[in-house]
Short mmCIF file of C-alpha atoms and ligand atoms in Angstrom, two decimals:
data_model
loop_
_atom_site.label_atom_id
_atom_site.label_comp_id
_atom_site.label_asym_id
_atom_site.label_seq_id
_atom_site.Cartn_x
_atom_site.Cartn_y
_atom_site.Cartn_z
CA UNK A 501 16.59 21.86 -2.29
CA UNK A 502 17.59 18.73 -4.13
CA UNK A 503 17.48 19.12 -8.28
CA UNK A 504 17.28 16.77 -10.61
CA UNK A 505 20.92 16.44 -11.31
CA UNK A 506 21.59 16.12 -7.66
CA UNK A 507 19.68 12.69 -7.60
CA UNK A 508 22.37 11.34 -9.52
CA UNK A 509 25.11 12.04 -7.01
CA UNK A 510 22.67 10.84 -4.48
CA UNK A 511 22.20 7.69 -6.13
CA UNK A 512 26.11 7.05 -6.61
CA UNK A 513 26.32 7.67 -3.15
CA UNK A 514 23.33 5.58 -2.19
CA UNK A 515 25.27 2.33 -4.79
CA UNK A 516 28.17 2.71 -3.20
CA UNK A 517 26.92 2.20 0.61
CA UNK A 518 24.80 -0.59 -0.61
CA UNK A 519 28.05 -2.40 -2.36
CA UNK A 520 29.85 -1.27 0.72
CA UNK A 521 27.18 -3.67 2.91
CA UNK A 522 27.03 -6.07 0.91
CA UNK A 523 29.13 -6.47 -1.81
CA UNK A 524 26.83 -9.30 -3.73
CA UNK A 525 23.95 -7.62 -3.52
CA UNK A 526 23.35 -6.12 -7.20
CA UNK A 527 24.85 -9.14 -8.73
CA UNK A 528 22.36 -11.38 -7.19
CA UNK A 529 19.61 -9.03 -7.58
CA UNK A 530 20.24 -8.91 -11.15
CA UNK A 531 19.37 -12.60 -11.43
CA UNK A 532 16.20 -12.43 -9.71
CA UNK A 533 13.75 -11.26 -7.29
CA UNK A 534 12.45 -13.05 -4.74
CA UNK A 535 10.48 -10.75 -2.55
CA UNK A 536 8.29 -12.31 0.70
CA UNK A 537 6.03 -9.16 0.69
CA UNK A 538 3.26 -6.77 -1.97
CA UNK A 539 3.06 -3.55 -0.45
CA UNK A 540 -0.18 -1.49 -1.20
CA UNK A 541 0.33 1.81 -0.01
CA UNK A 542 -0.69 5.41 -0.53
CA UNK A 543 1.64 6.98 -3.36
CA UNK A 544 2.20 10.15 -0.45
CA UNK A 545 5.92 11.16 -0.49
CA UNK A 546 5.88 10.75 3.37
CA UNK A 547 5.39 6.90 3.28
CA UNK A 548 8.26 5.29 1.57
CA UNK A 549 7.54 2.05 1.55
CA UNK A 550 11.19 -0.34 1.95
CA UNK A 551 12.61 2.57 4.04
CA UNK A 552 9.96 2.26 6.92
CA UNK A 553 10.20 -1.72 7.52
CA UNK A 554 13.90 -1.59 6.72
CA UNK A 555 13.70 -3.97 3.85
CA UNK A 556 16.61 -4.09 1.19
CA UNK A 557 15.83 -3.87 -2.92
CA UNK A 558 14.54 -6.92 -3.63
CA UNK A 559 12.27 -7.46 -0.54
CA UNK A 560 9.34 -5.64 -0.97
CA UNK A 561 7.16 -6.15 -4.06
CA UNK A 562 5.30 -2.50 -4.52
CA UNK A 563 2.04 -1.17 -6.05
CA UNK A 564 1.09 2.75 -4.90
CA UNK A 565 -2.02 5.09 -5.74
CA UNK A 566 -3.80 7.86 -4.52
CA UNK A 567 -5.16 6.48 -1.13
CA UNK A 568 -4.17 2.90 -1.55
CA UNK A 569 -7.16 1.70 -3.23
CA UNK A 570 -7.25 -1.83 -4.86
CA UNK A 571 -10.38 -1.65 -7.27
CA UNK A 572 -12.09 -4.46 -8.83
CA UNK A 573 -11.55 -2.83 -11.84
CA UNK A 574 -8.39 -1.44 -11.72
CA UNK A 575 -6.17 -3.46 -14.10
CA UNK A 576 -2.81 -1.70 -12.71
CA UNK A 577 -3.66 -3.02 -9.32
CA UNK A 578 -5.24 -6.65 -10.00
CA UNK A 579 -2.00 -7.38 -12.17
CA UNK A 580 0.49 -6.51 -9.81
CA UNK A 581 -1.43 -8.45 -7.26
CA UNK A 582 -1.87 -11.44 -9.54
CA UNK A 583 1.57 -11.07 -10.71
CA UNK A 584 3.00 -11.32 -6.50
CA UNK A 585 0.70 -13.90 -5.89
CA UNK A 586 1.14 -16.25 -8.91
CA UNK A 587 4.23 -15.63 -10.10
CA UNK A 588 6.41 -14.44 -7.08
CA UNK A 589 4.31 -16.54 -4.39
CA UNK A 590 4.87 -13.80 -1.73
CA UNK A 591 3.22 -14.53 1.64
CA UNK A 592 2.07 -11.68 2.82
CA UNK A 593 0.03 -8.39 0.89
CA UNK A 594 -0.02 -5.49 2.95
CA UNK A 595 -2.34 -2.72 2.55
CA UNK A 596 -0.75 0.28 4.07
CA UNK A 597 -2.94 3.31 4.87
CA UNK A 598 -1.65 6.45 6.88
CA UNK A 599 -3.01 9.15 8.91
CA UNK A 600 -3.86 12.29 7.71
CA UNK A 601 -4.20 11.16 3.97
CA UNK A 602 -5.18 14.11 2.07
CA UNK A 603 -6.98 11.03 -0.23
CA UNK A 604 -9.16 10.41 2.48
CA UNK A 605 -9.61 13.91 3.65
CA UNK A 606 -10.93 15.27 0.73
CA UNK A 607 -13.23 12.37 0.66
CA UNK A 608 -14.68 13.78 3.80
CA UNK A 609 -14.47 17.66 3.26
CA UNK A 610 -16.06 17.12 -0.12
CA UNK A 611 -13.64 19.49 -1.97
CA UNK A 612 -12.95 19.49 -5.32
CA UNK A 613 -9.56 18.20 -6.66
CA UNK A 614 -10.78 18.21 -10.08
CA UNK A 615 -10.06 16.17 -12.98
CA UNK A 616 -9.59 12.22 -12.81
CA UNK A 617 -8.10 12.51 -8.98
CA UNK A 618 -11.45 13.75 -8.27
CA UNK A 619 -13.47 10.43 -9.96
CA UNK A 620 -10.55 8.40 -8.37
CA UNK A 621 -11.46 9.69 -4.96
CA UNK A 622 -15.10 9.27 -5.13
CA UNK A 623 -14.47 5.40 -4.06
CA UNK A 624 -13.38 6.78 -0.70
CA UNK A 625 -16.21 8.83 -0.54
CA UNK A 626 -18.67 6.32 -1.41
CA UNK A 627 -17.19 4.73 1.77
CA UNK A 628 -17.60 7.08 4.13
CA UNK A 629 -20.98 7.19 3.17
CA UNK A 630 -21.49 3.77 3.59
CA UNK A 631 -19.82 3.92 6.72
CA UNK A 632 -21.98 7.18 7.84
CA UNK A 633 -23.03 6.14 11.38
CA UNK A 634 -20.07 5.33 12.37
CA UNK A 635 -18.36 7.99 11.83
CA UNK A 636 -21.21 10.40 12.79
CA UNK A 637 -20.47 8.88 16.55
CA UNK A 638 -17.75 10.89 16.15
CA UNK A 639 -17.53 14.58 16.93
CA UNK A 640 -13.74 16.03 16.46
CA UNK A 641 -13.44 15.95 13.27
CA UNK A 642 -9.30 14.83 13.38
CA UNK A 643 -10.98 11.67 14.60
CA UNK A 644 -13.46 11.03 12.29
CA UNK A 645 -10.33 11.19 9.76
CA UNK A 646 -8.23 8.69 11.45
CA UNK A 647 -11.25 6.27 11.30
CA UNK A 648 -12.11 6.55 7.74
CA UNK A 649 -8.71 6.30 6.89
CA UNK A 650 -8.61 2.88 9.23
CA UNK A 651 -11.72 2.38 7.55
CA UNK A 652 -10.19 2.56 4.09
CA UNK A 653 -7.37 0.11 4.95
CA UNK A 654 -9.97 -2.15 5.99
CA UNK A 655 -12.19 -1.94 2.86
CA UNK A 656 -9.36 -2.23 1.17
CA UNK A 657 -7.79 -5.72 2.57
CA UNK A 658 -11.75 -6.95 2.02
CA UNK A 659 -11.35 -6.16 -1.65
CA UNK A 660 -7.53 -7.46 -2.18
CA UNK A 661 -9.04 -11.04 -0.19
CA UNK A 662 -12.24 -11.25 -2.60
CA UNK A 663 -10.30 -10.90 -6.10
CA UNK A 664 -10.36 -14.30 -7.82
CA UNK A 665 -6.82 -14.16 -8.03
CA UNK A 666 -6.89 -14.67 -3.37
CA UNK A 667 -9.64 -17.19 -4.11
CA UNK A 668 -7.90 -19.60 -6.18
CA UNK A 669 -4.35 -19.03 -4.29
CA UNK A 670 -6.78 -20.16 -1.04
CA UNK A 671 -8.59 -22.53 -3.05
CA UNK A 672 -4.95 -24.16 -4.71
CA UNK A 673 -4.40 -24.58 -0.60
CA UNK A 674 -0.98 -21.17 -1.48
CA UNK A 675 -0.26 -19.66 1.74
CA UNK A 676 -0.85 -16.00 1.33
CA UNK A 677 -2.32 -13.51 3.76
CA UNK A 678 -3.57 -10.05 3.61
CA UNK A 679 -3.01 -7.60 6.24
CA UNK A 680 -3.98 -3.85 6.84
CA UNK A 681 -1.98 -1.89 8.35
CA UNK A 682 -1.72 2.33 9.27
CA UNK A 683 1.50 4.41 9.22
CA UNK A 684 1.33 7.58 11.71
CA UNK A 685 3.40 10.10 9.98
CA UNK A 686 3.75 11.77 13.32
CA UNK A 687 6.20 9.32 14.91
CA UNK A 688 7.09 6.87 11.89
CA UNK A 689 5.34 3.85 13.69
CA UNK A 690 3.22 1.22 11.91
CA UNK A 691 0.17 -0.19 13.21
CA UNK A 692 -1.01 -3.25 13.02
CA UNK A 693 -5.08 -3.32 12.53
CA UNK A 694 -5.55 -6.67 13.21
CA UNK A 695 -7.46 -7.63 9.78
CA UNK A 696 -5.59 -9.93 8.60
CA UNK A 697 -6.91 -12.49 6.49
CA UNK A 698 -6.04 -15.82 5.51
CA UNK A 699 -8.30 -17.31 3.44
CA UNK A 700 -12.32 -17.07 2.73
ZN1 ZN B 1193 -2.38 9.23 1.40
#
């Protein structure tokens, strides 16, 4: 099991390769950053977020909670968003949901996490209950998780694209989409939901 002392040998290691590839690379990303991409993802261990589209340091622009919620009151969130989309002028903001989110399941099993996780969560479950017949067509109850957590990417992109901060980008005529996307944790493939939007 790794330690804490061992991530330093791990990182040498890791520095090394890198510098091995490409020997510029830390020089020039010490300059700037110019990443194409905001990732909003689920902060769960299992989906780490430049290794699963292969992007290098510098690429990916990256903002992770519990469930990959973008709130419209959620400071963190709208400032790393406003920050990509004004001040990097990234093209593409991808909300990145995964199966078998234990966010989203505790949504629907109603447990109790306790403590602010617990408040957090309640936006998911507000969802589910506004998305209550639809997911009562469903019977297995593995399914009815995969679509909320769908669900959840969906709400999700619909929230990033009705910030002021997409409006005016849109409305200055910026080209900047927002996409929602799942991550199966069973076979490491992304999927594409087809939600993409490009302006309002
Ligand atoms: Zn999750």
């Amino acid at each position: 099991m790794p330690t804490f002392q061992s991530l330093f040998q791990n990182n040498r290691v890791w520095a090394k390769n890198k510098v091995d590839q490409d020997p510029t690379l830390f020089s020039r990303l010490v300059k700037q950053q110019n990443p194409e991409f905001l990732w909003i993802g689920c902060s769960d261990s299992r989906v780490p977020a430049n290794e699963i589209v292969g992007l290098m340091p510098g690429e990916l622009f990256v903002h992770r909670n519990l469930a990959n919620l973008v709130l419209h009151t959620d400071f963190n969130c709208l400032s790393v968003i406003q920050f990509a989309v004004e001040s990097l002028k990234v093209r593409d903001i991808i909300v990145c949901g995964h199966y078998e989110c234990s966010g989203v399941a505790h949504a629907m099993k109603k447990s109790d996490v306790g403590g602010l996780p617990e408040s957090w969560l309640r936006h998911v479950e507000d969802l589910a209950m506004k998305k209550q017949c639809e997911l009562s067509e469903i019977s297995c109850d593995a399914q009815r998780l995969t679509k909320l957590c769908e669900l959840n990417v969906q709400e999700q992109v619909r929230n990033v694209s009705r910030t002021d901060i997409l409006r005016n980008a849109w409305r200055r005529g910026q080209h900047v989409a927002v996409h929602g996307v799942v991550y199966d944790l069973a076979d490491g493939l992304l999927h594409d939901l087809n939600v993409s939007v490009t302006g309002l």
